[in-house]
Amino acid sequence: MKTIVIKGARILGGEPADILIRDGVFAEIGQDLSGDETIDATGLVALPGLVDLHTHLREPGREDAETVETGTRAAALGGYTAVHAMANTDPVADTAGVVEQVWRLGQEAGHCDVRPVGAVTVGLDGERLAELGAMADSAARVRVFSDDGKCVSDAVLMRRALEYVKAFDGVVAQHAQEPRLTKDAQMNEGAVSGRLGLNGWPAVAEEAIIARDCLLAAHVGSRLHVCHLSTAGSVEIVRWAKSKGWDVTAEVTPHHLLLTDDLVEDSPVGSYNPIYKVNPPLRTRADVEALRAALADGTIDCVATDHAPHPVEDKETEWAAAAMGMIGLETALSVVQEAMVETGLLDWAGVAERMSFAPARIGRVADHGRPIEVGAPANVTLYDPAVRAEVDPAGYASKSRNTPYQGRALPGRVVATFLRGRPTVLDGKLA
Ligand SMILES: [Zn+2]
């Protein structure tokens, strides 16, 4: 294998250094290194390859929205070297067969590692536990289990799932949404929903489930991960659970760090634009501030995209009929730069912790989320924070175009991504 030298990269935003890659690992880090191939990284920040705990790749079943191939291209272009593929496919990823299929498709595509998430309940129907052990033992080595898109609302089933995953060091990732409190809910319950006459989605519907699940996880001594926190109250509950020493982790999406519910009323793309319809819903400015502070102080462990591609016909319709979700893989790092780095809340080392180290730890992803140091697998992202450009989804690798940032300028650009020393992205394009 040829050696590659990355010249003058600022590792985690530090002083410029050269990074020599040989046989898929970081072989040397220092000054004046040379190799068979040279990549000029002057001014670029080197981050460990990003890891996403929450990606919807839609295959099998909704290949009109995304495939493993297109979704992992988008991931690589966003700086990711590993993604967790959510289980709400068709068929649902609730057996060893389906998770192995998704895992193999990821291997064949080769743009980043795909770690399938296994469903908690058969068919996401919330009635019977799926074959968690068989999925854990399969070639896909599933460690994260989630009915995401739906909440495991039955307390007994949630308790059993938490008990079951302990046997193989798994984690249950909960989509916290009390179903009866959110029946027909359309957007955050508050002043804006009142003015617009849309059914409200109260914060308590999220917070009540998180509180219950923290108590259940403590009761059975298991690991709980809370998906996409969206309210200030959820932050307080997770902070309380952590203060007790319970094994609870949490994620926040880029969009919940930047966007607010008043965009539904008035935005650059008009009012009632379903591009802003998402689950959980966009909340208030006070919630956004609380989420940012919690991500900065570590109460929220990581950023997860909840990349949720939908075809045009499912989004460009009237609000009530539109699908919930936004794409996010190709803008995540830029949004985090805008919301967290440019506000002084995180430095690049902090970004590496929250977008690579922590998600790899929570998902038990070996060989990802490791520091850029000699001997570690060469999973690295080169990022230019100095540029700023208007978002244009026309060129996105994702099969879907439902980004809420169209027409908005965002900072930064992923210049290159390396997966075990092999470039998956160079010059901002697929290698
Ligand atoms: Zn969800």
XYZ file of C-alpha atoms and ligand atoms in Angstrom:
432
model
C 0.000 0.000 0.000
C 1.263 3.477 -0.884
C 2.073 5.879 1.921
C 0.140 9.144 2.143
C 1.350 12.226 3.930
C -1.102 14.913 5.014
C 0.915 18.125 5.187
C 0.345 20.889 7.680
C -2.984 19.807 9.188
C -4.076 21.341 12.489
C -4.933 18.229 14.528
C -7.999 19.134 16.620
C -7.268 22.757 15.712
C -3.739 22.714 17.159
C -0.406 23.623 15.577
C 0.226 22.428 11.990
C 1.762 18.964 11.699
C 2.320 16.294 9.060
C 0.514 12.972 9.347
C 1.964 9.907 7.631
C -0.472 7.095 6.809
C 0.858 3.624 6.062
C -1.044 0.319 5.856
C -4.249 1.963 7.018
C -2.900 3.386 10.265
C -1.268 6.620 11.400
C 2.420 5.645 11.100
C 4.071 8.924 12.083
C 3.046 12.419 13.165
C 5.589 15.224 13.055
C 7.271 17.775 10.824
C 8.759 17.478 7.326
C 7.404 13.988 6.677
C 7.237 12.624 3.153
C 5.297 9.824 1.456
C 4.342 8.418 -1.920
C 1.387 10.793 -2.094
C 1.090 14.243 -0.555
C -2.078 16.036 0.443
C -1.787 19.730 1.214
C -3.798 20.419 4.354
C -2.587 23.933 5.038
C -5.210 25.717 7.132
C -7.336 22.589 7.502
C -8.454 21.120 10.805
C -7.894 17.362 11.162
C -10.632 15.614 13.114
C -11.031 11.922 13.854
C -13.478 10.402 11.351
C -16.977 11.353 12.479
C -19.362 8.698 13.832
C -23.140 9.051 13.581
C -25.343 7.201 16.048
C -28.543 7.984 14.182
C -28.843 7.749 10.386
C -31.819 6.641 8.330
C -30.461 4.911 5.221
C -33.978 3.729 4.209
C -32.781 0.483 2.610
C -34.438 -2.001 2.402
C -37.849 -0.704 1.411
C -37.623 3.011 0.677
C -34.923 3.105 -1.949
C -36.772 6.042 -3.529
C -35.689 8.134 -0.510
C -32.171 6.785 0.070
C -30.049 3.677 -0.355
C -27.094 2.424 1.621
C -24.948 3.487 -1.351
C -26.272 7.079 -1.588
C -26.590 7.566 2.161
C -23.042 6.443 2.870
C -21.752 8.671 0.050
C -23.469 11.551 1.829
C -21.912 10.400 5.095
C -18.382 10.362 3.668
C -18.900 13.813 2.144
C -20.007 15.010 5.570
C -16.796 13.712 7.143
C -18.233 10.486 8.599
C -16.346 7.190 8.660
C -19.051 5.208 10.486
C -22.824 5.509 10.728
C -25.501 3.611 12.600
C -28.363 2.690 10.272
C -31.732 2.955 11.990
C -34.030 -0.046 12.037
C -37.289 1.458 10.709
C -36.847 0.028 7.235
C -39.238 -2.228 5.312
C -38.823 -4.992 6.322
C -37.887 -3.721 9.758
C -34.358 -4.606 10.908
C -35.650 -6.899 13.648
C -33.836 -10.138 12.686
C -30.258 -11.247 12.145
C -31.071 -11.605 8.436
C -32.044 -7.971 7.889
C -29.224 -6.443 9.959
C -26.701 -8.638 8.120
C -28.159 -7.494 4.794
C -27.722 -3.822 5.731
C -24.233 -4.471 7.084
C -23.190 -6.243 3.844
C -24.614 -3.459 1.681
C -22.471 -1.041 3.674
C -19.372 -3.148 3.132
C -20.053 -3.372 -0.591
C -20.552 0.387 -0.884
C -17.331 1.023 1.005
C -17.810 4.739 1.666
C -18.004 4.356 5.430
C -18.634 1.609 7.948
C -22.322 0.851 8.491
C -23.385 -0.394 11.906
C -27.001 -1.539 11.767
C -29.283 -0.679 14.669
C -31.609 -3.513 15.640
C -35.284 -2.977 16.386
C -36.341 -3.399 20.022
C -39.738 -4.878 19.142
C -40.910 -7.074 16.270
C -41.995 -4.854 13.388
C -41.637 -1.786 15.657
C -45.121 -2.725 16.833
C -44.294 -2.288 20.515
C -45.767 -5.648 21.475
C -43.054 -8.331 21.483
C -39.294 -8.087 21.908
C -37.343 -8.727 18.701
C -34.497 -11.269 18.550
C -32.007 -8.967 20.231
C -29.510 -11.726 21.037
C -29.518 -13.109 17.498
C -28.834 -9.640 16.101
C -26.028 -9.113 18.622
C -24.457 -12.462 17.658
C -24.864 -11.897 13.908
C -22.104 -10.758 11.549
C -23.445 -7.208 12.037
C -22.610 -7.413 15.788
C -25.494 -5.117 16.728
C -25.004 -3.206 19.987
C -27.554 -0.386 19.602
C -31.244 -1.246 19.671
C -34.000 1.218 18.876
C -37.560 1.423 17.617
C -36.687 4.948 16.456
C -39.528 6.670 14.700
C -41.645 5.064 17.379
C -41.303 5.112 21.134
C -41.056 1.941 23.203
C -43.922 3.287 25.272
C -44.776 0.099 27.193
C -42.829 0.261 30.457
C -42.653 -3.520 30.842
C -41.229 -4.026 27.359
C -38.736 -1.218 27.918
C -37.648 -2.807 31.166
C -37.207 -6.205 29.490
C -35.195 -4.704 26.630
C -32.901 -2.901 29.082
C -32.386 -6.151 30.993
C -31.802 -8.199 27.838
C -29.099 -5.996 26.258
C -26.914 -6.184 29.371
C -25.844 -9.703 28.325
C -23.903 -8.350 25.340
C -23.089 -4.815 26.495
C -25.808 -3.357 24.291
C -27.728 -0.134 24.702
C -31.363 0.770 24.134
C -31.697 4.052 22.242
C -35.091 5.496 23.003
C -37.145 7.758 20.753
C -38.889 9.500 23.627
C -42.412 10.353 22.545
C -45.396 9.500 24.697
C -47.832 8.414 21.979
C -51.104 9.540 23.502
C -49.791 12.990 24.366
C -48.665 13.446 20.757
C -51.617 12.024 18.854
C -51.976 14.100 15.650
C -49.300 16.502 16.956
C -47.847 18.731 14.257
C -45.362 21.099 15.887
C -44.043 22.286 19.245
C -46.895 23.152 21.590
C -46.582 26.828 22.407
C -47.346 30.341 21.262
C -46.562 29.638 17.603
C -48.696 26.482 17.360
C -51.508 28.440 18.986
C -51.289 31.248 16.442
C -51.024 28.836 13.501
C -53.791 26.537 14.697
C -51.595 23.426 14.455
C -51.917 20.613 17.010
C -49.293 21.028 19.685
C -46.543 18.556 20.578
C -45.888 19.242 24.255
C -42.419 19.072 25.785
C -43.824 16.860 28.520
C -44.468 14.084 25.970
C -40.688 13.772 25.564
C -39.695 14.523 29.137
C -42.079 12.047 30.774
C -40.642 9.132 28.785
C -37.044 10.201 29.443
C -37.692 10.439 33.179
C -39.362 7.022 33.223
C -36.575 5.414 31.200
C -33.803 6.895 33.357
C -35.527 5.365 36.376
C -35.935 2.020 34.601
C -32.287 1.972 33.483
C -31.195 2.679 37.048
C -33.548 0.028 38.409
C -32.154 -2.739 36.212
C -28.592 -1.384 36.054
C -28.486 -1.085 32.289
C -27.385 1.379 29.651
C -29.889 3.855 28.217
C -29.269 6.234 25.338
C -31.768 9.009 24.693
C -32.199 10.001 21.062
C -32.541 13.594 19.840
C -33.150 15.633 23.006
C -35.175 18.687 22.064
C -36.283 20.462 25.241
C -34.705 22.278 28.183
C -36.651 19.981 30.491
C -35.134 16.875 28.877
C -31.694 18.339 29.555
C -32.556 18.786 33.238
C -33.707 15.166 33.537
C -30.576 13.762 31.868
C -28.424 16.018 34.065
C -30.198 14.651 37.139
C -29.773 11.025 35.980
C -26.061 11.555 35.364
C -25.670 13.182 38.764
C -26.933 9.918 40.239
C -24.209 8.013 38.411
C -26.672 6.193 36.176
C -25.483 4.930 32.791
C -27.511 7.349 30.691
C -26.242 9.056 27.538
C -27.954 11.495 25.204
C -27.687 12.990 21.747
C -28.858 16.195 20.075
C -29.335 16.796 16.356
C -27.675 19.669 14.484
C -31.095 21.119 13.599
C -32.192 21.277 17.225
C -29.014 23.268 17.934
C -29.848 25.893 15.325
C -33.507 26.084 14.291
C -36.606 27.167 16.228
C -40.343 26.646 15.936
C -41.054 30.193 14.789
C -39.654 29.209 11.367
C -42.944 27.399 10.838
C -44.691 30.764 11.019
C -42.160 32.915 9.191
C -39.053 31.808 7.319
C -37.046 32.510 4.151
C -39.164 29.789 2.505
C -42.518 31.112 3.683
C -44.899 29.933 6.376
C -46.221 26.413 6.963
C -43.293 25.040 4.941
C -43.045 21.304 5.794
C -39.285 21.458 5.328
C -39.376 22.390 9.040
C -41.599 19.465 10.024
C -39.527 17.060 12.059
C -39.786 14.583 14.921
C -39.176 15.710 17.615
C -40.342 19.157 16.525
C -38.259 22.313 16.437
C -38.646 24.004 19.811
C -38.094 27.517 21.213
C -35.011 29.725 21.429
C -34.774 28.928 25.162
C -34.694 25.202 24.364
C -31.967 25.736 21.760
C -29.882 27.667 24.291
C -30.318 24.901 26.879
C -29.340 22.202 24.361
C -26.219 24.121 23.330
C -25.168 24.628 26.950
C -25.780 20.951 27.713
C -23.736 19.802 24.732
C -20.954 22.136 25.839
C -20.920 20.931 29.462
C -21.219 17.235 28.535
C -24.753 16.645 29.817
C -25.527 15.799 26.211
C -22.810 13.410 25.085
C -22.920 13.706 21.339
C -24.344 15.114 18.137
C -26.321 12.674 15.985
C -27.749 13.722 12.653
C -31.131 11.912 12.548
C -30.547 12.152 8.773
C -34.091 11.448 7.552
C -34.373 11.524 3.769
C -37.792 11.792 2.137
C -38.684 12.066 -1.539
C -40.079 15.378 -2.798
C -43.661 14.127 -2.985
C -43.628 13.264 0.718
C -42.344 16.706 1.786
C -43.699 19.199 -0.734
C -47.303 18.840 0.288
C -49.601 20.477 2.819
C -48.192 20.624 6.352
C -50.465 18.025 7.947
C -49.808 15.436 5.228
C -46.046 15.948 4.982
C -43.517 13.420 6.271
C -41.438 14.340 9.324
C -37.674 14.626 8.975
C -34.683 16.421 7.496
C -31.486 15.278 5.822
C -28.366 16.190 7.745
C -25.229 14.182 6.993
C -23.747 16.687 4.557
C -24.328 19.750 6.765
C -23.827 18.423 10.308
C -20.279 19.636 10.852
C -21.069 23.057 9.390
C -24.101 23.463 11.646
C -22.070 22.425 14.677
C -19.393 24.959 13.705
C -22.033 27.688 13.475
C -23.957 26.748 16.636
C -21.109 25.627 18.905
C -17.662 26.684 17.643
C -18.408 30.186 16.389
C -20.330 30.870 19.594
C -17.276 29.892 21.647
C -19.066 26.977 23.312
C -16.788 24.249 21.881
C -13.286 24.079 20.463
C -12.317 21.492 17.854
C -11.232 19.016 20.510
C -14.726 19.348 21.936
C -16.231 18.745 18.508
C -14.093 15.600 18.125
C -15.362 14.312 21.467
C -19.008 14.913 20.589
C -19.007 13.860 16.943
C -16.498 10.988 17.019
C -15.198 9.733 20.381
C -18.474 9.743 22.330
C -20.723 8.244 19.635
C -18.159 5.493 18.977
C -18.053 4.722 22.709
C -21.825 4.638 23.071
C -22.249 2.451 19.966
C -19.263 0.246 20.914
C -17.741 0.850 17.484
C -14.225 -0.557 17.579
C -11.541 1.268 15.599
C -13.535 4.478 15.231
C -13.567 7.417 17.587
C -9.875 7.034 18.360
C -7.438 9.923 18.791
C -5.237 10.864 15.844
C -2.080 9.230 17.165
C 0.517 6.767 15.943
C -0.845 3.232 15.641
C -4.533 4.171 15.475
C -6.610 3.311 12.382
C -6.328 6.205 9.915
C -9.920 7.426 10.083
C -9.617 11.170 9.640
C -11.538 14.137 8.281
C -9.892 17.266 6.902
C -12.112 20.296 7.349
C -11.787 23.887 6.184
C -13.541 26.111 8.742
C -12.599 29.355 6.976
C -14.993 29.206 4.049
C -18.674 30.099 4.043
C -21.150 29.241 1.322
C -24.850 29.131 0.620
C -26.341 25.664 1.011
C -27.397 24.167 -2.305
C -28.727 20.612 -2.062
C -28.640 20.215 -5.856
C -25.174 18.737 -5.590
C -25.818 16.511 -2.578
C -25.037 12.817 -2.715
C -28.169 12.016 -0.729
C -31.045 10.888 -2.888
C -33.316 13.339 -1.068
C -33.304 17.125 -0.933
C -35.198 17.886 2.283
C -32.627 20.152 3.902
C -33.902 23.020 6.042
C -30.789 25.090 5.227
C -31.401 25.791 1.541
C -30.640 29.399 0.827
C -28.862 29.829 4.148
C -25.102 30.375 4.308
C -23.202 27.925 6.499
C -19.520 27.887 7.433
C -16.987 25.206 6.647
C -16.394 22.472 4.139
C -15.240 18.866 4.421
C -12.211 18.673 2.118
C -11.187 15.047 2.607
C -12.208 11.922 4.491
C -10.063 8.823 4.999
C -11.395 5.414 6.015
C -8.592 3.174 7.320
C -6.108 5.188 5.295
C -8.085 5.047 2.068
C -9.485 8.364 0.814
C -13.267 8.264 0.444
C -13.439 12.014 -0.236
C -10.779 14.265 -1.802
C -11.146 17.931 -2.747
C -14.677 17.826 -1.416
C -15.705 15.121 -3.890
C -16.052 11.356 -3.649
C -12.623 9.836 -4.225
Zn -36.476 9.467 16.352
